[in-house]
Tab-separated table of C-alpha atoms in Angstrom:
chain	number	residue	atom	x	y	z
C	1	MET	CA	-35.017	21.741	-37.039
C	2	PRO	CA	-36.011	19.889	-33.720
C	3	LYS	CA	-33.339	19.007	-31.210
C	4	ARG	CA	-32.162	15.492	-30.808
C	5	ILE	CA	-33.281	14.230	-27.333
C	6	ILE	CA	-31.916	11.235	-25.601
C	7	LYS	CA	-34.086	9.968	-22.815
C	8	THR	CA	-33.103	7.611	-19.971
C	9	ALA	CA	-35.177	6.140	-17.200
C	10	ARG	CA	-34.791	3.504	-14.523
C	11	HIS	CA	-37.957	1.624	-15.505
C	12	ARG	CA	-38.731	0.073	-18.937
C	13	GLU	CA	-42.459	0.740	-18.573
C	14	GLU	CA	-43.610	4.263	-19.447
C	15	HIS	CA	-46.094	4.129	-16.554
C	16	PHE	CA	-45.039	2.717	-13.116
C	17	HIS	CA	-47.426	2.342	-10.156
C	18	GLY	CA	-49.940	4.625	-11.904
C	19	HIS	CA	-47.475	7.482	-12.634
C	20	HIS	CA	-45.400	8.351	-15.643
C	21	ARG	CA	-41.873	7.200	-15.183
C	22	PHE	CA	-39.217	9.674	-14.098
C	23	GLU	CA	-36.940	10.454	-17.115
C	24	HIS	CA	-33.838	12.435	-17.819
C	25	CYS	CA	-33.581	14.170	-21.130
C	26	TYR	CA	-30.191	14.850	-22.638
C	27	VAL	CA	-30.126	17.458	-25.356
C	28	ASP	CA	-27.237	19.046	-27.247
C	29	SER	CA	-26.851	22.936	-26.894
C	30	GLN	CA	-29.236	23.349	-24.149
C	31	VAL	CA	-29.772	25.437	-21.036
C	32	TYR	CA	-30.299	23.178	-18.030
C	33	PHE	CA	-31.462	23.610	-14.360
C	34	ILE	CA	-30.093	20.698	-12.190
C	35	THR	CA	-30.762	20.020	-8.559
C	36	ALA	CA	-29.941	17.121	-6.308
C	37	ARG	CA	-30.402	16.482	-2.633
C	38	CYS	CA	-28.787	13.971	-0.146
C	39	ARG	CA	-30.907	11.074	0.748
C	40	ASP	CA	-33.197	11.701	3.759
C	41	ARG	CA	-32.057	15.321	3.615
C	42	TYR	CA	-28.954	14.417	5.431
C	43	PRO	CA	-26.611	17.426	5.900
C	44	ALA	CA	-23.608	15.790	4.208
C	45	PHE	CA	-22.160	19.163	3.271
C	46	ALA	CA	-22.311	20.766	6.659
C	47	SER	CA	-18.591	20.885	7.041
C	48	ASP	CA	-16.199	23.082	5.096
C	49	GLU	CA	-14.200	20.023	4.133
C	50	ALA	CA	-17.230	18.298	2.547
C	51	LYS	CA	-18.163	21.519	0.721
C	52	ALA	CA	-14.519	21.790	-0.603
C	53	VAL	CA	-14.861	18.246	-1.953
C	54	PHE	CA	-18.116	19.235	-3.745
C	55	TRP	CA	-16.677	22.323	-5.397
C	56	ASP	CA	-13.443	20.609	-6.444
C	57	ARG	CA	-15.386	17.801	-8.147
C	58	PHE	CA	-18.031	20.141	-9.625
C	59	ASP	CA	-15.335	22.361	-11.152
C	60	HIS	CA	-13.528	19.357	-12.514
C	61	TRP	CA	-16.521	17.548	-14.021
C	62	THR	CA	-18.303	20.613	-15.434
C	63	ARG	CA	-15.122	21.599	-17.266
C	64	ALA	CA	-14.339	18.079	-18.444
C	65	CYS	CA	-17.934	17.515	-19.873
C	66	GLY	CA	-18.582	20.891	-21.461
C	67	PHE	CA	-21.141	22.213	-19.020
C	68	THR	CA	-20.832	26.019	-18.376
C	69	PRO	CA	-22.363	26.831	-15.041
C	70	TRP	CA	-24.086	30.288	-14.942
C	71	VAL	CA	-24.872	30.081	-11.206
C	72	THR	CA	-24.543	27.376	-8.574
C	73	SER	CA	-25.522	27.159	-4.888
C	74	LEU	CA	-24.508	24.473	-2.344
C	75	ILE	CA	-26.464	24.142	0.869
C	76	ASP	CA	-25.750	21.514	3.616
C	77	ASN	CA	-27.912	18.774	1.950
C	78	HIS	CA	-28.447	19.905	-1.701
C	79	TYR	CA	-27.308	21.949	-4.543
C	80	HIS	CA	-28.751	23.772	-7.535
C	81	THR	CA	-27.113	24.749	-10.761
C	82	LEU	CA	-28.166	26.506	-13.941
C	83	GLY	CA	-25.962	26.516	-17.005
C	84	TYR	CA	-25.345	25.751	-20.648
C	85	ASN	CA	-24.656	22.191	-21.781
C	86	ARG	CA	-22.833	21.727	-25.096
C	87	THR	CA	-23.512	17.945	-25.692
C	88	GLY	CA	-26.305	15.855	-24.198
C	89	ASP	CA	-24.417	12.576	-23.848
C	90	GLN	CA	-21.662	14.414	-21.915
C	91	LEU	CA	-24.198	15.707	-19.373
C	92	MET	CA	-25.100	12.077	-18.575
C	93	ARG	CA	-21.419	11.368	-18.149
C	94	MET	CA	-20.986	14.547	-15.954
C	95	MET	CA	-23.785	13.591	-13.611
C	96	GLN	CA	-22.564	9.991	-13.167
C	97	CYS	CA	-18.959	11.061	-12.550
C	98	LEU	CA	-19.815	14.131	-10.364
C	99	HIS	CA	-22.222	12.311	-8.178
C	100	GLY	CA	-20.094	9.178	-7.911
C	101	SER	CA	-16.811	10.988	-7.003
C	102	VAL	CA	-18.634	13.445	-4.615
C	103	ALA	CA	-20.430	10.510	-2.803
C	104	LYS	CA	-17.170	8.653	-2.465
C	105	ARG	CA	-15.097	11.546	-1.263
C	106	VAL	CA	-17.608	13.083	1.012
C	107	ASN	CA	-18.306	9.660	2.572
C	108	ASP	CA	-14.590	9.495	3.371
C	109	VAL	CA	-14.918	12.583	5.633
C	110	LEU	CA	-18.327	11.817	7.205
C	111	PRO	CA	-18.578	10.135	10.667
C	112	GLU	CA	-20.454	7.231	9.050
C	113	ARG	CA	-20.830	6.155	5.425
C	114	ARG	CA	-24.112	7.007	3.640
C	115	SER	CA	-25.314	4.441	1.121
C	116	ASP	CA	-27.421	5.703	-1.710
C	117	PHE	CA	-25.946	9.058	-1.055
C	118	TRP	CA	-28.022	10.982	-3.666
C	119	ARG	CA	-30.968	8.723	-4.360
C	120	ASP	CA	-34.326	9.233	-2.832
C	121	HIS	CA	-36.741	6.514	-1.862
C	122	ARG	CA	-37.982	6.393	-5.408
C	123	GLY	CA	-34.542	5.977	-6.831
C	124	ARG	CA	-34.239	9.387	-8.245
C	125	GLY	CA	-30.605	10.761	-8.000
C	126	PHE	CA	-31.218	14.243	-9.379
C	127	MET	CA	-33.704	16.396	-11.318
C	128	ASP	CA	-32.836	18.084	-14.509
C	129	GLY	CA	-34.811	20.361	-16.712
C	130	CYS	CA	-34.392	21.845	-20.125
C	131	ASN	CA	-35.203	25.507	-19.997
C	132	ARG	CA	-37.825	26.384	-22.612
C	133	ASP	CA	-37.349	30.188	-22.817
C	134	GLU	CA	-35.717	33.339	-21.499
C	135	ARG	CA	-38.482	33.736	-18.808
C	136	GLN	CA	-37.915	30.279	-17.379
C	137	ALA	CA	-34.181	30.820	-17.368
C	138	ARG	CA	-34.477	34.091	-15.487
C	139	ARG	CA	-36.698	32.457	-12.862
C	140	ALA	CA	-34.359	29.423	-12.509
C	141	TYR	CA	-31.356	31.890	-12.156
C	142	ARG	CA	-33.083	33.786	-9.430
C	143	TYR	CA	-34.124	30.521	-7.700
C	144	THR	CA	-30.581	29.175	-7.862
C	145	LEU	CA	-29.089	32.496	-6.582
C	146	THR	CA	-31.146	32.652	-3.412
C	147	PRO	CA	-31.345	29.300	-1.515
C	148	CYS	CA	-29.268	30.765	1.320
C	149	ARG	CA	-32.169	33.138	2.009
C	150	ARG	CA	-34.900	30.507	1.734
C	151	HIS	CA	-33.074	28.230	4.111
C	152	GLY	CA	-32.236	30.950	6.681
C	153	VAL	CA	-28.499	30.888	6.229
C	154	CYS	CA	-28.155	34.611	5.341
C	155	ASP	CA	-30.249	37.344	3.716
C	156	ASP	CA	-27.955	38.247	0.829
C	157	TRP	CA	-26.414	35.699	-1.501
C	158	ARG	CA	-23.375	37.892	-1.890
C	159	GLU	CA	-22.481	37.179	1.752
C	160	TYR	CA	-22.836	33.303	1.250
C	161	PRO	CA	-19.569	31.843	0.066
C	162	HIS	CA	-21.255	28.726	-1.475
C	163	THR	CA	-23.208	30.616	-4.082
C	164	CYS	CA	-21.069	30.998	-7.123
C	165	VAL	CA	-21.951	33.291	-10.044
C	166	ASN	CA	-19.982	32.419	-13.200
C	167	VAL	CA	-22.009	34.341	-15.820
C	168	GLU	CA	-24.343	37.230	-15.299
C	169	VAL	CA	-27.907	36.371	-16.217
C	170	GLU	CA	-28.511	38.744	-19.133
C	171	ARG	CA	-25.216	37.930	-20.787
C	172	ALA	CA	-25.973	34.214	-20.377
C	173	ILE	CA	-29.384	34.541	-21.906
C	174	ARG	CA	-28.215	36.654	-24.868
C	175	ARG	CA	-25.576	33.986	-25.684
C	176	SER	CA	-28.151	31.212	-25.208
C	177	VAL	CA	-30.538	32.856	-27.621
C	178	ALA	CA	-27.769	33.186	-30.187
C	179	LEU	CA	-26.934	29.487	-29.714
C	180	ASN	CA	-30.622	28.513	-29.952
C	181	ALA	CA	-30.166	26.826	-26.566
C	182	PHE	CA	-33.774	26.927	-25.329
C	183	MET	CA	-36.274	24.203	-26.023
C	184	ARG	CA	-39.037	26.391	-27.421
C	185	GLY	CA	-42.451	25.188	-28.196
C	186	VAL	CA	-42.445	22.379	-25.551
C	187	PRO	CA	-45.331	23.008	-23.069
C	188	TYR	CA	-44.355	23.262	-19.441
C	189	GLN	CA	-46.944	21.255	-17.543
C	190	ARG	CA	-46.651	23.317	-14.318
C	191	TYR	CA	-47.569	26.538	-16.135
C	192	GLU	CA	-50.191	25.025	-18.462
C	193	LYS	CA	-52.284	23.886	-15.526
C	194	ARG	CA	-52.656	27.493	-14.292
C	195	ARG	CA	-54.178	28.721	-17.552
């Protein structure tokens, strides 16, 4: 049986300025990769105080909305998380509440307030992706685990205090397979072009 998908977009028209509109898909019982960056790559999370605000709100809203993070990394201007989402409509709520509360509270500690804290120049506040299979989940896990190395913070994620592993990858994948939490059969455009 196919999964119920709720799609949201900022534009009514499917195509906007010659491009397909940017959409968010909310699906029940699904593994998600989520990432968001501060507008203009501003290092809003450079201070320990701002990072503490993020982690406090992240822990609160993921728990409140039924999102189980497997691995999460926070860098000075963005974060990545990979995890299991129980209900699609709660993910929508989680993202609104998480981003709203983080923007408000981090703005309170910044030297000057940042409007459109998360949104880029196209109005995108975050990117979310439903993982299609175990291979994609393993790749997303590794990618989420290692931004400290990619951004020159440190060589080993174990030394970086703002990479948090909640569930070991193989255990998470076994559980997700049992829950049918991958969106199998949906082509992934990036990989299809290479064939």
